Every structure is written in structure tokens, then in C-alpha cells.
Short mmCIF file of C-alpha atoms and ligand atoms in Angstrom, two decimals:
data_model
loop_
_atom_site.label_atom_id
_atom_site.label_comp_id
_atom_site.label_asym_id
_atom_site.label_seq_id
_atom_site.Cartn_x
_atom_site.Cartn_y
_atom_site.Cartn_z
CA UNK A 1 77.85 123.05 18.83
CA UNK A 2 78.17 121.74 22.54
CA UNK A 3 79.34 124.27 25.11
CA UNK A 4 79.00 126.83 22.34
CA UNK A 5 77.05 130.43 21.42
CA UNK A 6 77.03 131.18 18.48
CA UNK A 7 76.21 134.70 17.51
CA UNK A 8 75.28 134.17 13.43
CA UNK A 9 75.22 137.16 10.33
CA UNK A 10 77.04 140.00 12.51
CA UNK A 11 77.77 143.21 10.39
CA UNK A 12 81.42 143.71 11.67
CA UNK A 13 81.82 147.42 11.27
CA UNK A 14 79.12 147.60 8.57
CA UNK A 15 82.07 145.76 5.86
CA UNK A 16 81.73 142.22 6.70
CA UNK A 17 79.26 139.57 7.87
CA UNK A 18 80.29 136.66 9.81
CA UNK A 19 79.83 134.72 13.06
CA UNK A 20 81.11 135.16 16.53
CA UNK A 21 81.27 132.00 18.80
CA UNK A 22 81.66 132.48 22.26
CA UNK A 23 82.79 129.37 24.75
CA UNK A 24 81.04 129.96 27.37
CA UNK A 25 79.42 126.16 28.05
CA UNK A 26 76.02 127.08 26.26
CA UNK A 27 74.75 124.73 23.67
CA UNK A 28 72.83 128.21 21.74
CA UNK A 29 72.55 129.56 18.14
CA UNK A 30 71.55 133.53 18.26
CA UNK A 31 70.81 134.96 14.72
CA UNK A 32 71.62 138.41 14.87
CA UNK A 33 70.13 139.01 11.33
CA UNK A 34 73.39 141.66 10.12
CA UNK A 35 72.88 143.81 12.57
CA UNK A 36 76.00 145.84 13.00
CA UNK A 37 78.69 145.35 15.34
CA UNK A 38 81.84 147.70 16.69
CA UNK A 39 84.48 147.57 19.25
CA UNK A 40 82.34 148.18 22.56
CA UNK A 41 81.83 151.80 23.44
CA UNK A 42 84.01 154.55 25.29
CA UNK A 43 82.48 156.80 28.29
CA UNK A 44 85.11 159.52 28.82
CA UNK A 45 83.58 161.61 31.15
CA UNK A 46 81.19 160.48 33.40
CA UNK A 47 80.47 161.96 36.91
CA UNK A 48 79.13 157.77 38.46
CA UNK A 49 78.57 158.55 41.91
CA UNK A 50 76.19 161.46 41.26
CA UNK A 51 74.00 160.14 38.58
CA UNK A 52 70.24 158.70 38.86
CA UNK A 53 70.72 161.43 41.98
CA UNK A 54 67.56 163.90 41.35
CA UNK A 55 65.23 162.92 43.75
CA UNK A 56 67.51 163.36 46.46
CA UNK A 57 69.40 166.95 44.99
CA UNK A 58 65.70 168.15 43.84
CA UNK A 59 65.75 169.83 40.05
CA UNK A 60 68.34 172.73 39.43
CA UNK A 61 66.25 175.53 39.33
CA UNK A 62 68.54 177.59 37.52
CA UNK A 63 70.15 175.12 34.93
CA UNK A 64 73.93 176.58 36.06
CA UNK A 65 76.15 174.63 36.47
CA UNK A 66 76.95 176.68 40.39
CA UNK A 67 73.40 175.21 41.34
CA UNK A 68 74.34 171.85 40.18
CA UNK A 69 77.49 171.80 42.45
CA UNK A 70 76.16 172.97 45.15
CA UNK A 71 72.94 171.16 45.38
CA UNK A 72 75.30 167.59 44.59
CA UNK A 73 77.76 169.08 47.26
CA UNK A 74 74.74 169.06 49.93
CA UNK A 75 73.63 165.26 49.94
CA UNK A 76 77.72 163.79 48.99
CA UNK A 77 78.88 164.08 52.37
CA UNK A 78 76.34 162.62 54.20
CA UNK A 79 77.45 159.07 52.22
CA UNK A 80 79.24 156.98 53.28
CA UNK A 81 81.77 155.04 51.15
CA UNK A 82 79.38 152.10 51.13
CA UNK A 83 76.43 154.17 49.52
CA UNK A 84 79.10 156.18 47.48
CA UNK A 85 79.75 152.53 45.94
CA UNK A 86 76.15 151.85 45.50
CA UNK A 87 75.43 154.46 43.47
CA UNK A 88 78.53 153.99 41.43
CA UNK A 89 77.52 150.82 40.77
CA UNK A 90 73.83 151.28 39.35
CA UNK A 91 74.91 153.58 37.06
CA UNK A 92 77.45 151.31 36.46
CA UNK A 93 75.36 148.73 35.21
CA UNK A 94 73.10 151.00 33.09
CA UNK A 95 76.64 151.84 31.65
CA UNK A 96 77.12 148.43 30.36
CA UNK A 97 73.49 147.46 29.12
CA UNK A 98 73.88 150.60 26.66
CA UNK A 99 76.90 148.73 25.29
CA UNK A 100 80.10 150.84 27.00
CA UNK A 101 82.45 148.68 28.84
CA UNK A 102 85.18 151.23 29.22
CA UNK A 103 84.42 154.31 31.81
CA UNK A 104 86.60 157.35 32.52
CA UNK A 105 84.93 158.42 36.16
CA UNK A 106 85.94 162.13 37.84
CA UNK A 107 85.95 161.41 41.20
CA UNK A 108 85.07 164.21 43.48
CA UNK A 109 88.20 165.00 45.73
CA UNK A 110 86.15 167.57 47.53
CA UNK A 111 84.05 164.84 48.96
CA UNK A 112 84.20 164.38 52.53
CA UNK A 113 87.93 161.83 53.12
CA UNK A 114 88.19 161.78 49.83
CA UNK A 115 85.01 159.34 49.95
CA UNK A 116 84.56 159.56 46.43
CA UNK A 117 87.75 158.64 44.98
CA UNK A 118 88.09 155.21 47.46
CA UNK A 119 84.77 154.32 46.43
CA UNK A 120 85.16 154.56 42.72
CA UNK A 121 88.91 152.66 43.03
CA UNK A 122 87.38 149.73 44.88
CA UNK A 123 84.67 150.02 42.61
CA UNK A 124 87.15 149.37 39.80
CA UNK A 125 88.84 146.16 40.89
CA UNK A 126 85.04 144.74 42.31
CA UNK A 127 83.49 145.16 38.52
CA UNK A 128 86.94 144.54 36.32
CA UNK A 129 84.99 141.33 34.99
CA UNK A 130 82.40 143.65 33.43
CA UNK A 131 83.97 147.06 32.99
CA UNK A 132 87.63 148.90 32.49
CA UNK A 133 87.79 152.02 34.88
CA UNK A 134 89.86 155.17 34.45
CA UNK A 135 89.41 157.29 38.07
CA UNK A 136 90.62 160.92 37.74
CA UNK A 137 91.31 162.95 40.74
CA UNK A 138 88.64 165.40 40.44
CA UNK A 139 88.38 168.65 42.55
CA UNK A 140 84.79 169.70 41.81
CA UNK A 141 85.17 172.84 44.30
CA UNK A 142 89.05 173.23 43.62
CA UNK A 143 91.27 172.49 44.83
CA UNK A 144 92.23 175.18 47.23
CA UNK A 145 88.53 175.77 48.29
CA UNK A 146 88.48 172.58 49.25
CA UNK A 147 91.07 170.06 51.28
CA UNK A 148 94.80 170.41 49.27
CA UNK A 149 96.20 167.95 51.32
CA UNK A 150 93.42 165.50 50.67
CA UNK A 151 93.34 166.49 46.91
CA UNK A 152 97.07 165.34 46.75
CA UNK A 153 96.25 162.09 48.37
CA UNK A 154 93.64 161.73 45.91
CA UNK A 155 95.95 162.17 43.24
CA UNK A 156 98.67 159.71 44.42
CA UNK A 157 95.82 156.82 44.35
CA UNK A 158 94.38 157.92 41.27
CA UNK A 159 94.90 157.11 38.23
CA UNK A 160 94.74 160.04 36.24
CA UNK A 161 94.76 163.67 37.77
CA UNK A 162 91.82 165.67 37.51
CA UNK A 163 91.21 169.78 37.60
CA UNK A 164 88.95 172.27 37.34
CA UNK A 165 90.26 175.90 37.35
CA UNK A 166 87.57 177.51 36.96
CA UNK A 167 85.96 176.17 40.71
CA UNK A 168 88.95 178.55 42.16
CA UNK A 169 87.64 181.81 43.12
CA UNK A 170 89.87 183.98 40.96
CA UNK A 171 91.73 183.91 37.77
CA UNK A 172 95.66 183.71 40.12
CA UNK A 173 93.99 180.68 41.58
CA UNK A 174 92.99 179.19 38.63
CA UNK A 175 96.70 179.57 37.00
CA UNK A 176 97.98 178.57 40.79
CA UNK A 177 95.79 175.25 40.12
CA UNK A 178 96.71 174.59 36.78
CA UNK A 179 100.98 175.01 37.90
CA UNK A 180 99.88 172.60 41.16
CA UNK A 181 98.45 169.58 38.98
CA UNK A 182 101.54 170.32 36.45
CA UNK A 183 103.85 169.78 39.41
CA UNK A 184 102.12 166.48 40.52
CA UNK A 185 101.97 165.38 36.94
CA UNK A 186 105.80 165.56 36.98
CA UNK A 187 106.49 164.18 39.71
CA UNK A 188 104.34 161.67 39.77
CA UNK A 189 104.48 160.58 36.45
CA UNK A 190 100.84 160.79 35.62
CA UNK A 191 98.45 162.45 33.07
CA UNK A 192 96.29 165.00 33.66
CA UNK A 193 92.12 165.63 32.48
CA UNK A 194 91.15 169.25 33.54
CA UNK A 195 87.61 170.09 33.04
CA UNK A 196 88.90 173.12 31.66
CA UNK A 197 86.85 176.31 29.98
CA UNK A 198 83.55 174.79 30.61
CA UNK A 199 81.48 177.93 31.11
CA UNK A 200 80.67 180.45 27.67
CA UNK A 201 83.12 183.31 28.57
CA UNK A 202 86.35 183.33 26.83
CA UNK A 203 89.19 182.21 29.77
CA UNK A 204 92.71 181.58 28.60
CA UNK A 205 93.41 178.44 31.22
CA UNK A 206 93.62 175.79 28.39
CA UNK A 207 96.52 178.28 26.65
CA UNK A 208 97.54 178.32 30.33
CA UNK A 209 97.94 174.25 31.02
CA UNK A 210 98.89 173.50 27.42
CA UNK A 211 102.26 176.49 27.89
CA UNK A 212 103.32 174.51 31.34
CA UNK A 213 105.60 171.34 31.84
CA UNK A 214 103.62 168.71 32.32
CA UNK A 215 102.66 164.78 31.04
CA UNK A 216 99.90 164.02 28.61
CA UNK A 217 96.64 166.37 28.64
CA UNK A 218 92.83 165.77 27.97
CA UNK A 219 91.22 169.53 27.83
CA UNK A 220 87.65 168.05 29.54
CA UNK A 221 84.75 170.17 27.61
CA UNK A 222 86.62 173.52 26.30
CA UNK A 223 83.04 174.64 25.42
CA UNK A 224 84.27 178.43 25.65
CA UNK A 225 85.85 178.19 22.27
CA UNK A 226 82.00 177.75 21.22
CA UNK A 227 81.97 181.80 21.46
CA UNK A 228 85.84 182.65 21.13
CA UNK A 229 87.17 184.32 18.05
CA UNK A 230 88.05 181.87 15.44
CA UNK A 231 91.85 183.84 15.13
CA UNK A 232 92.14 183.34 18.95
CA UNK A 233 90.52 179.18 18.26
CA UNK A 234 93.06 178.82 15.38
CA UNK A 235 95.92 179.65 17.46
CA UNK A 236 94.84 177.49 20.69
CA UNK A 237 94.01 174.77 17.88
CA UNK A 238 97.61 174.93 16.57
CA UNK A 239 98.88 174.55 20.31
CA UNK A 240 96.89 171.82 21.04
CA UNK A 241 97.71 169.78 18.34
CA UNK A 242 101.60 170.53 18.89
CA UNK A 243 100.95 169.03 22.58
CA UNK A 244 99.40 165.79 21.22
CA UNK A 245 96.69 166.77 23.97
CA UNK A 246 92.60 165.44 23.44
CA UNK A 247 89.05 167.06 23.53
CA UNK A 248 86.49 165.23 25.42
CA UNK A 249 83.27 166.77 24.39
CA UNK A 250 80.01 165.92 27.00
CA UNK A 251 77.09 167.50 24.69
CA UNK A 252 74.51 166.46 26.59
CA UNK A 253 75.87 168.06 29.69
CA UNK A 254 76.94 171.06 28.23
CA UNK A 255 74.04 171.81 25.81
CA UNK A 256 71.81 171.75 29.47
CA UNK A 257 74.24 173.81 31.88
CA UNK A 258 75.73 176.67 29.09
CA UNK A 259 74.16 179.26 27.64
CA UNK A 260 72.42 179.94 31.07
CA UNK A 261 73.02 183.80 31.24
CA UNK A 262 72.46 184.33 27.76
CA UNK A 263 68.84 185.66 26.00
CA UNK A 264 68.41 185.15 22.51
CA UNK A 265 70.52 184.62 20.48
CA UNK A 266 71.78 181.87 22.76
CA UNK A 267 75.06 180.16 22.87
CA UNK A 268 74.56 176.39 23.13
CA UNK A 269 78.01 175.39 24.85
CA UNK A 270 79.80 172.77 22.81
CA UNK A 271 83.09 172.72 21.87
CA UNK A 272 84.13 173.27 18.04
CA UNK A 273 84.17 169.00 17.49
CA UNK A 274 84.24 169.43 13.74
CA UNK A 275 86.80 171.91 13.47
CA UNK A 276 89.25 170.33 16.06
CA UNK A 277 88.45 166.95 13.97
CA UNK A 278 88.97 168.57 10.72
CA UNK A 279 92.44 170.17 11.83
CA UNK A 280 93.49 166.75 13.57
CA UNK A 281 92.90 167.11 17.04
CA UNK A 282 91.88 163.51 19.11
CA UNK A 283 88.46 164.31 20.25
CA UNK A 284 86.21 161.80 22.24
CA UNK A 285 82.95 161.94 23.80
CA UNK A 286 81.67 161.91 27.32
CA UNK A 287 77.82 160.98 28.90
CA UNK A 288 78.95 163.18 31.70
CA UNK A 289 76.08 163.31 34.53
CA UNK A 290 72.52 161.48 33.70
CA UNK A 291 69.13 162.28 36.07
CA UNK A 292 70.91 164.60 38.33
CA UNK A 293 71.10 168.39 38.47
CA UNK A 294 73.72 168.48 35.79
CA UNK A 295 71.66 166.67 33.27
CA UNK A 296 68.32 165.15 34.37
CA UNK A 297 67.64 163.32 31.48
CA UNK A 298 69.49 160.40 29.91
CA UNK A 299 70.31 156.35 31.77
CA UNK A 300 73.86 156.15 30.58
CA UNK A 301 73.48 155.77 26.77
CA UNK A 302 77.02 157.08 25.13
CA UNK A 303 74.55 156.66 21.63
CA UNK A 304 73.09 159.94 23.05
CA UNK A 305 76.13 161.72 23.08
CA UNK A 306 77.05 161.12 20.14
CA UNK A 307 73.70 162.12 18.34
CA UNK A 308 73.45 165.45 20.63
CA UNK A 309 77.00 166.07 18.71
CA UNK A 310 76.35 165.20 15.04
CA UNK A 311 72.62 167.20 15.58
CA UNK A 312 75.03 170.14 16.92
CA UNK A 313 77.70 169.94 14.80
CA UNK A 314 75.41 169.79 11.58
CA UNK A 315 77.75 166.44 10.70
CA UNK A 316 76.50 165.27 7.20
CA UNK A 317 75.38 161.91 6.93
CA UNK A 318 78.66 160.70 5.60
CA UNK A 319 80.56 162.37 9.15
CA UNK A 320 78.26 160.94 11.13
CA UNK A 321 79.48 157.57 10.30
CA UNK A 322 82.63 158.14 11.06
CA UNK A 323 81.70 159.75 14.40
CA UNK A 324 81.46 156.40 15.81
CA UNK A 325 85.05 156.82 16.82
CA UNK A 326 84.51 159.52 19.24
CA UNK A 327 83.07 156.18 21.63
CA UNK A 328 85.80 153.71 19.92
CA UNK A 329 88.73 154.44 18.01
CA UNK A 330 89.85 158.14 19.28
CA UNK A 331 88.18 157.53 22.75
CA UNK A 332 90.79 154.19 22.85
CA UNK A 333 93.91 156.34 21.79
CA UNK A 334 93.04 158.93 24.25
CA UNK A 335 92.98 156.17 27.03
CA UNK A 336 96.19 154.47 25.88
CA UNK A 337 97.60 157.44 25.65
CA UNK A 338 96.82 158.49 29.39
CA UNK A 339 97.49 155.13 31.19
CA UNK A 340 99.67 152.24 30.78
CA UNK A 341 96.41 149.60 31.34
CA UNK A 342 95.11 148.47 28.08
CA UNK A 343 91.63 148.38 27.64
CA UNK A 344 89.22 145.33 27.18
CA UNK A 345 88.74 143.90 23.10
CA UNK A 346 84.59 143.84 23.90
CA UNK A 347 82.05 144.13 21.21
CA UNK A 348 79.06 145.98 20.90
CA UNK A 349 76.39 145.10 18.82
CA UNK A 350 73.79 147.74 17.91
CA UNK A 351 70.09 146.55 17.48
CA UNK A 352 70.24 148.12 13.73
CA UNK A 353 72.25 147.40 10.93
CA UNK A 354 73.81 150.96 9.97
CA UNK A 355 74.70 153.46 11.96
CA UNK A 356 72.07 155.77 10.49
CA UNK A 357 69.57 153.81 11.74
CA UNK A 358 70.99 153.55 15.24
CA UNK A 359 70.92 157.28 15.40
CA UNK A 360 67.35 157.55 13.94
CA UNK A 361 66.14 155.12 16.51
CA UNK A 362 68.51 155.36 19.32
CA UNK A 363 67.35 151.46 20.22
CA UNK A 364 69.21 149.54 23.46
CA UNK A 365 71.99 147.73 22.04
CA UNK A 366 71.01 143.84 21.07
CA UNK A 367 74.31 142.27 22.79
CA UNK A 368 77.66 143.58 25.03
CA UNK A 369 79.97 140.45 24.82
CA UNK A 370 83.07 141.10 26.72
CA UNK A 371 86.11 138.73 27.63
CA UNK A 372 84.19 136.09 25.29
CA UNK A 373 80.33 136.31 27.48
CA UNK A 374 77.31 137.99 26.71
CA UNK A 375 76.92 140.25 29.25
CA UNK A 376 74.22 142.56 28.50
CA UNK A 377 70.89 141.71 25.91
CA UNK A 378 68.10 143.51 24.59
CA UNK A 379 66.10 142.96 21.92
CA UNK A 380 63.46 145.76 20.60
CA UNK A 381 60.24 144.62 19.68
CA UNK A 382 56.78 146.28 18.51
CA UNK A 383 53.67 146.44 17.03
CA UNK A 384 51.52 148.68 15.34
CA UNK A 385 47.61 147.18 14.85
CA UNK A 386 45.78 148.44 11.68
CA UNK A 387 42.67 146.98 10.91
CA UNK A 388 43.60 143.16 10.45
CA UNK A 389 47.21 143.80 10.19
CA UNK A 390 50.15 143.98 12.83
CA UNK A 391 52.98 145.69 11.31
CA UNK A 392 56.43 145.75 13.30
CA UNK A 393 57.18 149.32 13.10
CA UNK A 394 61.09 148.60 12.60
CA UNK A 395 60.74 147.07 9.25
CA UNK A 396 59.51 150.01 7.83
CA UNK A 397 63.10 151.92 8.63
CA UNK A 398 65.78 149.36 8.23
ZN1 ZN B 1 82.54 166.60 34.41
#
């Protein structure tokens, strides 16, 4: 058809195969042989302007997550707001090729001007063709170690306020930080996403934010309820859930940085993501940090994520499939729930055709249409030589 693509035998959420045409002004017919196809994919915590940084930060000797700070901490503020948007934008685009075209970015507030936060907002409106961006206030060093004044002008131009009580240097601080973003959330009419009980030691700061008055809440990686007492869980569970607040769960992150002080046997820092699921708690996954001192594996594939937390979580096969929502379904009520902007209808579709086979394989993603364009293509290919033979290694797992 002329000034047509047509996008033939999609598996639309695995139910239903039919055809997507796009009119874009290409005369093109692309078979996508039933692979399957969802809404496009949900980052919910990503750190952009500090990824694909390892060369510069060197490796984190340690694996805490006080080396990872402080190592980022040394080459951020000799940026400027031009490189800061550089960066942001390469990992931007890695983003997008693995199929996620919605991006929740913590923006360091502790940056030098708040460097980080104007970079990721101009970011935002420079790559709203390709992407939806969330920018949270984030005070990676607190907020009172670092610049309150500056944190607070973060937060008015932001669009969703960060925290992080456990960068204070004592417990009063922590609380002090939790009532300050409270306050602002008030007055200012905006939600709030705390990275919030990220280390292994029980804290009680989530019990803390949920108890004050404030607007919505995301609890950002709540990994210490990985070693809390499940009485103590139960309760915080029950609280949550009364708050209508969300867990956003960064495995890959967390599995690196926690457990750190520990010998054998070892805690391995994730959140309780099947219990919190089972008991009705929104829960949605984050990439976090990729190839920097936080994480130095990983190029922006959500996929991974998600397989680090059905691999943790012993999720049966049939879990696992529902899983997907983490990246779609409960990632997109967390974000409606936390700003008034609606995100993007993109599609995503997977170079497999289930979901188990996605996971086995963890394979680029064929196609990222958004706003009715392709914008992002792959399209795995292989071959194993025996004797005469060439035998495309694929076939043998679909
Ligand atoms: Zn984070």
C-alpha cells in the first residue's frame, strides 16, 4: 500500500495476531512472523546522566554503594550542563533501542547549580518525539549535606520530588528530610519518589514517610525489608497498601551494591516483589545505573530487570508472564498516578514470540514504533556450521 508500513502476523500480547500499519510515507511490508508485541516498556528508576560513566569514575572497588557516590560525585561537577546533556542523551538512546519509551530519571540536586536537574528537563522537551520523561528532584548526598536552597529550586522545576534519607548523616536528619519533602509535597502539590531503605539494615524511614501528610508516594528500592522480620514487613505492607503508595524495585542495582558487609550467608538486597504483589501492592521495575560504579554491567535493557527479579524472586513460569507489567501495566499506573502528563500509546515488539523465550534469550527487541514510526530495529540473526549444515540456532528454542 502507497505511503504505507505494514508490520504483518504481530502476537498482540501473546492472544491475538494481526497487522499494524503505520503512515509514515513508506511503500514497505515487514513480516514479523508472530512475534509478540506489548505496550512499550517502563524505566522507573534510572540514574541517565551517570550511566556508560566507568571509564571516567574507574571500578568501585568496594561494591558499596558510599564508593559509588562518591567516586560519581568526583567527575559530576566538573560538567557542564552541555556534557550533563550528552550523556543523558546516549543512554537515552540505548533506552529506546531496548524497546522503553517512557523514563523516570533522578536527577542529582547535589550537582553543582543544580546542573543535573536543568540538563535532564531540557533533555525532556529536546527528545519528547522519541521518549516521555519523568525528572525527580533527587538529593544523592541529602539534602542538608548538600545545597537546601538549591534542592528546593530543584524541586519547584521538577516534576516529581525526589529523597534519600538515608544520605543524611543521622537518623533526626533523615526524619528532618523525610518532614522537608512532605512539606514541599503539600505545598507544592507534587508527588514524591524517595529512594528510601536501600541499604540491608532494618531503618523505619518508609513507616516514617508513609505516617506524614503528604501527596502520592513511590518507596524507591525498600530492599531492607529483604532482611526485616516478616511481623514487622506485614505491618509496613498493610500501611503501604492503605496509602495507595508503589514499590519500584532496581534488581540489578541492588543485587550489585547490597549485601556488601555481609559473609556468607549473604543477603542479596531486593525488596519482597512477590509478597508486596501477592498482598496488592503496585510494584514496578527500575534499570537504575548501567556501566558505572553502581552497576557496571548492563546498556539500558529494562528485559534485564525484569529477569534479575523473576530469577530472585523464584517466580514460576506462569508469574513470570505476568511480570511483564512491572515495565507496562503497574509501571503506567504508578506514572499516572504521580503526574498529570499521560504517557505515550508505543509498542514494543520483542524478537520472540512468548515471553519465556524473551527471558531465555534476552534478544534486542525487533521494533519500538512510537506516535505511529518505527523508531528503533533489530533483528537477531545466527548461525551454527556443522559439517554441511548451517542451522540458525533460534529455531531450535522458539
Ligand atoms: Zn537510584
Amino acid at each position: 500500500m502507497r505511503g504505507m508500513t505494514i508490520i504483518k502476523n504481530v502476537n498482540m500480547l501473546g492472544v491475538k495476531l494481526s497487522n499494524i500499519t503505520l503512515t509514515d510515507g513508506a511503500n514497505t511490508v515487514i513480516d514479523a512472523e508472530g512475534r509478540i508485541a506489548f505496550p512499550s516498556f517502563f524505566d522507573m528508576h534510572i540514574h541517565l546522566e551517570n550511566a556508560l560513566s566507568l571509564r571516567e569514575t574507574g571500578e568501585n572497588d568496594s561494591g558499596t554503594l558510599n564508593e559509588a557516590v562518591e567516586r560519581w560525585a568526583k567527575i559530576r561537577d566538573s560538567l557542564s550542563v552541555e556534557e550533563l546533556k550528552n550523556r543523558i542523551k546516549k543512554a537515552l538512546i540505548l533506552e529506546i533501542f531496548n524497546g522503553v519509551t517512557h523514563v523516570r530519571n533522578h536527577a542529582d540536586t547535589c550537582s553543582k547549580n543544580i546542573n543535573s536537574v536543568k540538563a535532564s528537563l531540557e533533555v525532556k522537551e529536546e527528545m519528547k518525539d522519541f521518549v516521555d520523561i519523568q525528572v525527580v528532584a533527587f538529593p544523592e548526598q541529602g539534602i542538608f549535606n548538600c545545597n537546601e536552597d538549591e534542592f528546593k529550586r530543584a524541586v519547584e522545576i521538577s516534576d516529581i520530588i525526589g529523597g534519600k534519607p538515608d544520605g543524611e548523616d543521622n537518623e533526626d536528619l533523615g526524619k528532618k528530610h523525610l518532614e522537608l519533602i512532605s512539606s514541599l509535597s503539600l505545598k507544592l502539590n507534587k508527588s514524591i519518589d524517595s529512594h528510601i531503605d536501600q541499604g540491608d539494615e532494618p531503618t523505619r524511614f518508609s513507616e516514617y514517610l508513609l505516617g506524614l501528610r503528604n501527596g502520592h508516594i513511590a518507596l524507591s528500592h525498600l530492599t531492607s525489608i529483604h532482611s526485616d522480620n516478616d511481623e514487622y514487613v506485614s505491618r509496613l505492607i498493610r500501611l503501604i497498601k492503605k496509602r495507595n503508595a508503589s514499590v519500584i524495585s532496581s534488581p540489578l542495582t541492588t543485587v550489585f551494591l547490597n549485601g556488601r558487609f555481609d559473609k556468607y550467608p549473604k543477603r542479596r538486597g531486593l525488596t519482597r516483589i512477590k509478597q508486596l504483589l501477592s498482598e496488592g501492592v503496585n510494584v514496578a521495575l527500575g534499570h537504575d545505573d548501567f556501566q558505572n560504579p553502581f552497576f557496571p554491567f548492563g546498556f539500558g535493557d529494562i528485559i534485564q530487570a525484569l529477569w534479575l527479579a523473576v530469577l530472585m524472586e523464584q517466580a514460576n513460569l506462569k508469574d513470570a508472564e505476568v511480570w511483564i507489567d512491572l515495565i507496562t501495566r503497574n509501571a503506567e499506573i504508578e506514572w499516572t498516578l504521580s503526574t498529570s502528563f499521560k504517557p505515550s500509546e508505543d509498542i514494543v515488539i520483542l524478537d520472540a514470540k512468548s515471553l519465556r523465550e524473551q527471558l531465555s534469550t534476552l534478544s534486542p527487541r525487533f521494533m519500538v514504533i512510537r506516535k505511529g514510526k518505527i523508531i528503533a530495529y533489530s533483528n537477531r540473526s545466527g548461525e551454527v556450521f556443522l559439517n554441511d549444515s548451517k542451522i540458525n540456532p533460534y529455531d531450535l528454542i522458539a
